[in-house]
PDB file of C-alpha atoms and ligand atoms in Angstrom:
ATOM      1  CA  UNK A   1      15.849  58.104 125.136  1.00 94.00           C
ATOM      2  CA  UNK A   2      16.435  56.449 128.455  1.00 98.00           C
ATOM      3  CA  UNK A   3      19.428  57.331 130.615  1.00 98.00           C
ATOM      4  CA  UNK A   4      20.344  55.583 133.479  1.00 98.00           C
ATOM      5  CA  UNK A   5      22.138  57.169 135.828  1.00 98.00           C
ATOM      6  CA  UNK A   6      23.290  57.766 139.527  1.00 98.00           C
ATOM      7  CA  UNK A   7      22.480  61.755 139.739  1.00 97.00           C
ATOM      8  CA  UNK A   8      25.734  62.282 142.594  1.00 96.00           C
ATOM      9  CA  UNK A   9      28.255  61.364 140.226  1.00 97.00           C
ATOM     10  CA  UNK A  10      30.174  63.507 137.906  1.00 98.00           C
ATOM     11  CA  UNK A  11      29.818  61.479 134.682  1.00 98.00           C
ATOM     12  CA  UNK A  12      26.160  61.148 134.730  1.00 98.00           C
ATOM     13  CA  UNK A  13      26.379  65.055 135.239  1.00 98.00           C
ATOM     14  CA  UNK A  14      28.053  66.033 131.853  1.00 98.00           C
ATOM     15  CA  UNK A  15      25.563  64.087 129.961  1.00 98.00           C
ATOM     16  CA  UNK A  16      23.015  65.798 131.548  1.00 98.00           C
ATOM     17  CA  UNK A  17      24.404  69.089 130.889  1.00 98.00           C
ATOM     18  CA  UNK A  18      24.906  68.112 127.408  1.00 98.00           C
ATOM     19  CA  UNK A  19      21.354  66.906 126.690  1.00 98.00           C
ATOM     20  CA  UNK A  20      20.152  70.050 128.736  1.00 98.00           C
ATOM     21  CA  UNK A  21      22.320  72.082 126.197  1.00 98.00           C
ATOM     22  CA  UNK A  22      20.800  71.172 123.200  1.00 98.00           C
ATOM     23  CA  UNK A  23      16.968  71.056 124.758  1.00 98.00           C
ATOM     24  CA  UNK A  24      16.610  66.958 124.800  1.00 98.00           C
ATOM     25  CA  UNK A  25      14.512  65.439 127.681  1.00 97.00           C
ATOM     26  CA  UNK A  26      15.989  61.993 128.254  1.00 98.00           C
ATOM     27  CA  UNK A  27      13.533  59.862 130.759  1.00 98.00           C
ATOM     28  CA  UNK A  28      16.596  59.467 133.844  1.00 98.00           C
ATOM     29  CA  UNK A  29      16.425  56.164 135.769  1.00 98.00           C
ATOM     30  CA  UNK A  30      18.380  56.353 139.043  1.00 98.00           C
ATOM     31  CA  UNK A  31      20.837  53.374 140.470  1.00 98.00           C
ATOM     32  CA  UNK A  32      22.595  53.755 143.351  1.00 97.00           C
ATOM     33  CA  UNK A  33      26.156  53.037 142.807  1.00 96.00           C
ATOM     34  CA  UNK A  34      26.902  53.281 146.578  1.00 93.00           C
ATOM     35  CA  UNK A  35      24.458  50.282 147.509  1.00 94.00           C
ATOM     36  CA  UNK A  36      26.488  48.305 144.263  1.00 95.00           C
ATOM     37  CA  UNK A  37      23.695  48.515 142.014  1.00 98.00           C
ATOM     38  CA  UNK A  38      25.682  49.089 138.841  1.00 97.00           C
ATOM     39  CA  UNK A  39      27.208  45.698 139.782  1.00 97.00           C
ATOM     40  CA  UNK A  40      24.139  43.866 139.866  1.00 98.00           C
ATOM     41  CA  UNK A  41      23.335  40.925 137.369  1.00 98.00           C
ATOM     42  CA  UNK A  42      20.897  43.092 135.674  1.00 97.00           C
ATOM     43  CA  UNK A  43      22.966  46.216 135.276  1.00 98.00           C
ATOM     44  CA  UNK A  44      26.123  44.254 134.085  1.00 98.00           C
ATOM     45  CA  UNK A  45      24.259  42.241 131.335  1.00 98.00           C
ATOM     46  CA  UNK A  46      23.541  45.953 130.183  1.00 98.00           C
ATOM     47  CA  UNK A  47      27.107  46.915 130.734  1.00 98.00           C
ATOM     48  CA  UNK A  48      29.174  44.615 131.708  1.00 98.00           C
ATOM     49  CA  UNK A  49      31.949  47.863 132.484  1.00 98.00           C
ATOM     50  CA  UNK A  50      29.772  48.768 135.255  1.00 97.00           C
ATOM     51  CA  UNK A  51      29.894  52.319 134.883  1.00 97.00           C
ATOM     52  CA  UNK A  52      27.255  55.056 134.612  1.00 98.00           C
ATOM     53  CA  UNK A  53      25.755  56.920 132.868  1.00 98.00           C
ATOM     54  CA  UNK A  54      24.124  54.330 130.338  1.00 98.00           C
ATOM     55  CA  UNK A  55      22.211  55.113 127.420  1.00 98.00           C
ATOM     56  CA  UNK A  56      19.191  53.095 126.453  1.00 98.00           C
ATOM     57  CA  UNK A  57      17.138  53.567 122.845  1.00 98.00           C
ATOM     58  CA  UNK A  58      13.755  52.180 122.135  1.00 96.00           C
ATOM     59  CA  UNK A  59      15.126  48.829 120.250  1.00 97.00           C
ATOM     60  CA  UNK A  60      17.209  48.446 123.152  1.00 96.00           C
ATOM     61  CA  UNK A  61      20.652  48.975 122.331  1.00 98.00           C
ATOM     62  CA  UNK A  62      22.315  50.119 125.280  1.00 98.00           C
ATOM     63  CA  UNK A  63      25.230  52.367 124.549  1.00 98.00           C
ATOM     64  CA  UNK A  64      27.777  53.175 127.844  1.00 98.00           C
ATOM     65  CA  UNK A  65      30.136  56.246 128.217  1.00 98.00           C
ATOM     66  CA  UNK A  66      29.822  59.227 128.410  1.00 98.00           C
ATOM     67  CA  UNK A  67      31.002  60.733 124.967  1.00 98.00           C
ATOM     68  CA  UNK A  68      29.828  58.070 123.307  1.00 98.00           C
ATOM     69  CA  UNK A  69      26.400  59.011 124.617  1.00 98.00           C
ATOM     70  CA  UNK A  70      26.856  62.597 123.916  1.00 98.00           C
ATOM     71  CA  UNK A  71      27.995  61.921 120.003  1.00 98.00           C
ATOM     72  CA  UNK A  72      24.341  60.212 119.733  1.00 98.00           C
ATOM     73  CA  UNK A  73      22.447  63.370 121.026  1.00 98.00           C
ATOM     74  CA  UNK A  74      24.719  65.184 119.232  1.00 98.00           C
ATOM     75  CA  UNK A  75      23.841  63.190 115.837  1.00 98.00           C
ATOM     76  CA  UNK A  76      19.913  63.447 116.695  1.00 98.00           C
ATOM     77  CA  UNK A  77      20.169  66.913 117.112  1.00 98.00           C
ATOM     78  CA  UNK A  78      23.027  69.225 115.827  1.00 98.00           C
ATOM     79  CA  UNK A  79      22.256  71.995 117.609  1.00 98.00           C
ATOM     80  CA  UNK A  80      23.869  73.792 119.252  1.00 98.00           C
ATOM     81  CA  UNK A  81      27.034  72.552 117.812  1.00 98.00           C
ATOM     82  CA  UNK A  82      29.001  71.100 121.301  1.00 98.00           C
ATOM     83  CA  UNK A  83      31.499  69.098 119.580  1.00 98.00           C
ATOM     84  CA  UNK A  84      32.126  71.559 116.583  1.00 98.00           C
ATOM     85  CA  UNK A  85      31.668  71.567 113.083  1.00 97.00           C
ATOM     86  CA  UNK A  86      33.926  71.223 110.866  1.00 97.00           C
ATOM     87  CA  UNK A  87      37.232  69.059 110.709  1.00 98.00           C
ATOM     88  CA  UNK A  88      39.331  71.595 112.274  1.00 98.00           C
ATOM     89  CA  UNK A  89      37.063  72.494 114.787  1.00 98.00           C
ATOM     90  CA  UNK A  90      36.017  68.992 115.815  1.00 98.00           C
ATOM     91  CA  UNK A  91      39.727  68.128 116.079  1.00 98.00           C
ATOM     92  CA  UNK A  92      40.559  71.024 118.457  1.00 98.00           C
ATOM     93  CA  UNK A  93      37.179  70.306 120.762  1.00 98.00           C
ATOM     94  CA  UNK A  94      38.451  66.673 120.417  1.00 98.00           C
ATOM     95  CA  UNK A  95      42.011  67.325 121.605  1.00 98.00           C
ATOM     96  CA  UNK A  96      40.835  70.095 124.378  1.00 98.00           C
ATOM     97  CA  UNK A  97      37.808  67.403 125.752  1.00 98.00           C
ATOM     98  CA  UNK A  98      40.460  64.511 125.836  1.00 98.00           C
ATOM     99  CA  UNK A  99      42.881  67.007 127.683  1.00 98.00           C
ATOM    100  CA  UNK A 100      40.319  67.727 130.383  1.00 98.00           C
ATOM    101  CA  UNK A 101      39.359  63.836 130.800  1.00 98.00           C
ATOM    102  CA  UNK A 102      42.930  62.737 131.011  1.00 98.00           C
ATOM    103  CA  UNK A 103      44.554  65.529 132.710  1.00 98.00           C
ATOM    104  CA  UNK A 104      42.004  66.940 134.560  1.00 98.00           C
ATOM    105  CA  UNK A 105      38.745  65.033 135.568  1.00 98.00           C
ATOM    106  CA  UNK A 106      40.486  61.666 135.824  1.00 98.00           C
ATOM    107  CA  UNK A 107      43.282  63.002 138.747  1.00 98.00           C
ATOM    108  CA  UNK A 108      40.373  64.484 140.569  1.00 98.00           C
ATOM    109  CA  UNK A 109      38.746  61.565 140.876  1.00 98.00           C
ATOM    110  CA  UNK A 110      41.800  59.345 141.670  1.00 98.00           C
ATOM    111  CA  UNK A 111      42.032  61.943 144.482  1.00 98.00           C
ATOM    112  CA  UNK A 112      38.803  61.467 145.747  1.00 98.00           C
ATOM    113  CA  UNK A 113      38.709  57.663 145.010  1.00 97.00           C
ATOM    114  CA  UNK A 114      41.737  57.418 147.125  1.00 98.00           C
ATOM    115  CA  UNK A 115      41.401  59.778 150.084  1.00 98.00           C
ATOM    116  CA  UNK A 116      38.010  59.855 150.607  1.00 96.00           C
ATOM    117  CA  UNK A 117      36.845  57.922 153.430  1.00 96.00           C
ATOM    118  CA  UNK A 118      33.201  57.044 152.110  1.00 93.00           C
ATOM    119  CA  UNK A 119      35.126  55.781 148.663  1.00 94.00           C
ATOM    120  CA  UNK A 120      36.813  53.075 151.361  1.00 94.00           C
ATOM    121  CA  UNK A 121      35.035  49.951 151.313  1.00 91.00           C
ATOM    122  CA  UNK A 122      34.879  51.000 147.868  1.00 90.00           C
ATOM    123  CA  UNK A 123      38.102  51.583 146.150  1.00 95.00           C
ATOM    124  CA  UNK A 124      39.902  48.448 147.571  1.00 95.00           C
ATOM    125  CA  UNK A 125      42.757  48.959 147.903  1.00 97.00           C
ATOM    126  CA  UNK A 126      42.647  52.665 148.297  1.00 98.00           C
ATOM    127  CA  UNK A 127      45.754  53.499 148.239  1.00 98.00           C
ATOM    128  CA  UNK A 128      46.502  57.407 149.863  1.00 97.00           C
ATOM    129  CA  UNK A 129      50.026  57.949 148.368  1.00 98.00           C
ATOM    130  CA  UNK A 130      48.169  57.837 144.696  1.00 98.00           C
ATOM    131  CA  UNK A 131      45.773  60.213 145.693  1.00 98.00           C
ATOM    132  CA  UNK A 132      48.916  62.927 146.822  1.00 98.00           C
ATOM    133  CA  UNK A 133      50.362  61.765 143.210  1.00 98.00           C
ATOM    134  CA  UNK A 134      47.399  62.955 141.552  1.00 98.00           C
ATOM    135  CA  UNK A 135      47.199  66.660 143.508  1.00 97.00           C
ATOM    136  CA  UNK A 136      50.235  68.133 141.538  1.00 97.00           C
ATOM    137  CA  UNK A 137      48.512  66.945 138.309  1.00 98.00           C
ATOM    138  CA  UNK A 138      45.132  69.002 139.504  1.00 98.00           C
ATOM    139  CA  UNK A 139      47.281  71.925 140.052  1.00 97.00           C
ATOM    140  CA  UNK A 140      49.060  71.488 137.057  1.00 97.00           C
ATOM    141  CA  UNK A 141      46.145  71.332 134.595  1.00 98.00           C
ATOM    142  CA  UNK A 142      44.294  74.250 136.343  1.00 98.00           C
ATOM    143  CA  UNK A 143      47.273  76.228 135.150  1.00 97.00           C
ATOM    144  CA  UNK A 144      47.342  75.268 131.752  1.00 97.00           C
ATOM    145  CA  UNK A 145      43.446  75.891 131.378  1.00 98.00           C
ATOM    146  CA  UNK A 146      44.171  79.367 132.929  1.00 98.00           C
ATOM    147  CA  UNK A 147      46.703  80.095 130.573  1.00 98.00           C
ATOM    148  CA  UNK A 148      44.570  78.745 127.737  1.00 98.00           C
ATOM    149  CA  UNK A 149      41.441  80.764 128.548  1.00 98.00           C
ATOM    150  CA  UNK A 150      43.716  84.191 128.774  1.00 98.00           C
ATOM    151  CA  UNK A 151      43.606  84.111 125.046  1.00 96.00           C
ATOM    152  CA  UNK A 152      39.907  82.693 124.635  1.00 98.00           C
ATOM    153  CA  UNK A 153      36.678  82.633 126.405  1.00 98.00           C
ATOM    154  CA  UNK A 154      36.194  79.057 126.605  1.00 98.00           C
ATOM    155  CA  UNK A 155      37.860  75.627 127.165  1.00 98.00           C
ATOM    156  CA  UNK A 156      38.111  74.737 123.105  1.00 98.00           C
ATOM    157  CA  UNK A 157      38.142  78.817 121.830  1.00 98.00           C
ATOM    158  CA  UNK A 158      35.224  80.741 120.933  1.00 98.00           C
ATOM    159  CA  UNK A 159      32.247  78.609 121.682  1.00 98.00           C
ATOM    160  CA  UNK A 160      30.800  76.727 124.577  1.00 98.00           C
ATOM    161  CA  UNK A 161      31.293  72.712 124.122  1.00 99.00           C
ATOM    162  CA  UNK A 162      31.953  69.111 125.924  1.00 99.00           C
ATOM    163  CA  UNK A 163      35.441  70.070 127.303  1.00 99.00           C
ATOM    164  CA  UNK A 164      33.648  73.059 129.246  1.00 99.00           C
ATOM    165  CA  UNK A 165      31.124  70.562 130.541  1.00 99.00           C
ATOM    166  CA  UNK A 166      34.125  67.912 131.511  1.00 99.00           C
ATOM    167  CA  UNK A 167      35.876  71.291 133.318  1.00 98.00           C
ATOM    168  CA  UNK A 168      32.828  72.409 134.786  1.00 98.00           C
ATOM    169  CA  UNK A 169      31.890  68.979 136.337  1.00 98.00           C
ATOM    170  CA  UNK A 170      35.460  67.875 137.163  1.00 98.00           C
ATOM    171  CA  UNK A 171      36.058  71.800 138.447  1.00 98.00           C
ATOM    172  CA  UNK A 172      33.204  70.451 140.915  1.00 98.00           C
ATOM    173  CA  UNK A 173      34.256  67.509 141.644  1.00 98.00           C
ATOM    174  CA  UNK A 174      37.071  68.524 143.176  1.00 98.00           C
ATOM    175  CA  UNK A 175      35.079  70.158 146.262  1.00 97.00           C
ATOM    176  CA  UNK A 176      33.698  66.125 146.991  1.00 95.00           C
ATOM    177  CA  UNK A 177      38.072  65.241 146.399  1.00 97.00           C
ATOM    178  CA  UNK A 178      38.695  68.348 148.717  1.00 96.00           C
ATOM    179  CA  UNK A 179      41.150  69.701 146.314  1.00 97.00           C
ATOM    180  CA  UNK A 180      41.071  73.796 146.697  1.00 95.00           C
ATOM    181  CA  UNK A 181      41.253  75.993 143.709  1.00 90.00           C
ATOM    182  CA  UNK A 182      44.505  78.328 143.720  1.00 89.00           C
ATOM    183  CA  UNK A 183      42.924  81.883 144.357  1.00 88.00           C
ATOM    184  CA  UNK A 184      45.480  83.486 141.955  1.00 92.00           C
ATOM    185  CA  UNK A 185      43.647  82.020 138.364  1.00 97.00           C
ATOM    186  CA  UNK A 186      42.061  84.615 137.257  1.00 97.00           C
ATOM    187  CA  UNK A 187      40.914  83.166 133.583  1.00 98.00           C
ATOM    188  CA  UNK A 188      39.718  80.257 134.993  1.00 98.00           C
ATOM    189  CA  UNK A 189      37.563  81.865 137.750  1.00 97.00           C
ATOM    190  CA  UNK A 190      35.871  83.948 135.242  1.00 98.00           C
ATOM    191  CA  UNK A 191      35.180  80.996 133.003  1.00 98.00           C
ATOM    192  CA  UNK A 192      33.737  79.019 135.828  1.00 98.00           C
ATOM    193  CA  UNK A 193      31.666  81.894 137.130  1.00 97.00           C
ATOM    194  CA  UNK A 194      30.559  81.930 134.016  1.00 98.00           C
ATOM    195  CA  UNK A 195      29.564  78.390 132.896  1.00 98.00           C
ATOM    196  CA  UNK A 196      27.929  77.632 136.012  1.00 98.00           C
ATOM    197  CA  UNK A 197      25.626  80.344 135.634  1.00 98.00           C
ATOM    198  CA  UNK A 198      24.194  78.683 132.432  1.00 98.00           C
ATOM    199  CA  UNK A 199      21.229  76.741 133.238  1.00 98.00           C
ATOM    200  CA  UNK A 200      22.423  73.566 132.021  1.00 98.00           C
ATOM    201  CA  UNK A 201      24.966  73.652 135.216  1.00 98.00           C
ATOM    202  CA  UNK A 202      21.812  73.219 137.208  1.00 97.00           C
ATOM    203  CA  UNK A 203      20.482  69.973 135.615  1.00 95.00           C
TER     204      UNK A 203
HETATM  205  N1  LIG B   1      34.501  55.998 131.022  1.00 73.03           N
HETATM  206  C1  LIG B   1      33.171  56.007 131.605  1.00 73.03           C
HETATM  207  C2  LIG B   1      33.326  56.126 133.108  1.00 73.03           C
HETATM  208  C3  LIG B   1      32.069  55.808 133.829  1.00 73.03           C
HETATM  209  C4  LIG B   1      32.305  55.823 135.321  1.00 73.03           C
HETATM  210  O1  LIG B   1      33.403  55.512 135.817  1.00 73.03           O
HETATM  211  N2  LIG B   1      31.277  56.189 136.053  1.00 73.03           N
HETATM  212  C5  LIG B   1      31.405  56.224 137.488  1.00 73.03           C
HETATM  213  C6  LIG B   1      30.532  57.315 138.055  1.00 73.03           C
HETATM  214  S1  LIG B   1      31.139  58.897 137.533  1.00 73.03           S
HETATM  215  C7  LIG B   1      30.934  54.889 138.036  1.00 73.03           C
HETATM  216  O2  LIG B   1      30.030  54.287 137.496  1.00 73.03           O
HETATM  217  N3  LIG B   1      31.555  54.417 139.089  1.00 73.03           N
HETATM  218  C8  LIG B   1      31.206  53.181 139.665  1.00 73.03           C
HETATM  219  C9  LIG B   1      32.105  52.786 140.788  1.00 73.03           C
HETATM  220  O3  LIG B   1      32.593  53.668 141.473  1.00 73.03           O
HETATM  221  O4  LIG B   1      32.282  51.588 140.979  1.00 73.03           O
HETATM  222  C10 LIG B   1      32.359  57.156 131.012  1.00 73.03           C
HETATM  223  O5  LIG B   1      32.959  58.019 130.367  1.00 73.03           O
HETATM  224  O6  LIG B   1      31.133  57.199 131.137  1.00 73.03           O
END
């Protein structure tokens, strides 16, 4: 498997904590997406979306985003189970990874897309007054997560999966969108103490 990649940013990051969860050793290829490289000739005829991470397999077939590229290594090798196993529990992972996309990793980044002055010259327009409309829906979600992981120890219930990654690495990400964590959520600071002491965090 060939991934490539641009190792700063936070989608790139949750496939490599998902491949590093299950043991796979993907060769990674690094772009820089701040020099425009993921908008090159080359890189569009791969992906004409021009995001990363990208997946490439040994006939070729390039496959882009990031859960679609996780369902593959999750299909080549089952375990451990990070997108559940049966109906039920693949619906609830489902439901709880979509919920931390949507509601959680996507207003971070519309934060730091739109405030940040290196993401200038790159969000055009960057528009500030949707970057405050997206802080309420940080704060927001962090509560809901809180409350959620009160009655469970992780994102989805009793096992680690994808929507912990997506937390973890949007939970991160929102240091780069200097968004501050509310000091008084105490399930969610024992969940993220946790999680990023697994060694996947560090890949
Ligand atoms: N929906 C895609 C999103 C991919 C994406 O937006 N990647 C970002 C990096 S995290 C990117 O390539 N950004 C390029 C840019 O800023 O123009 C996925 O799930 O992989």
């Amino acid at each position: 498997l060939k991934i490539i990649e641009d190792k700063r940013a936070p989608n790139p990051r949750r496939v490599r904590i998902f491949a590093a969860e299950k043991g796979l050793e993907p060769v990674y290829e690094q772009i820089d997406i701040m020099r425009n490289d993921h908008n090159s000739a080359a890189f569009l005829a791969m992906n004409p979306f021009a995001g990363v991470p990208i997946m490439k397999l040994d006939d070729d077939t390039v496959i882009s985003e990031t859960v679609a590229i996780c369902r593959y290594m999750e299909a080549i090798q089952p375990e451990p189970a990070l997108l559940g196993r049966d109906a039920r529990d693949q619906a609830i992972v489902e439901m709880w990874n979509r919920r931390m996309e949507l509601c959680f990793l996507f207003p971070v980044a519309q934060v730091f897309r739109h405030s940040h002055p290196a993401m200038r010259e790159r969000e055009v327009p960057q528009v500030p007054a949707w970057a405050e409309a997206n802080r309420p829906r940080v704060a927001a979600v962090l509560k809901h997560i809180n409350d959620a992981l009160a009655a469970q120890p992780f994102i989805a219930g009793p096992d680690f999966t994808i929507a912990d990654i997506t937390a973890l690495v949007a939970a991160d990400f929102m240091r780069l969108a200097r968004l501050e964590r509310p000091e008084d959520l105490g399930h969610f600071a024992r969940w993220y103490e946790e999680v990023s002491a697994r060694p996947s965090a560090a890949a």
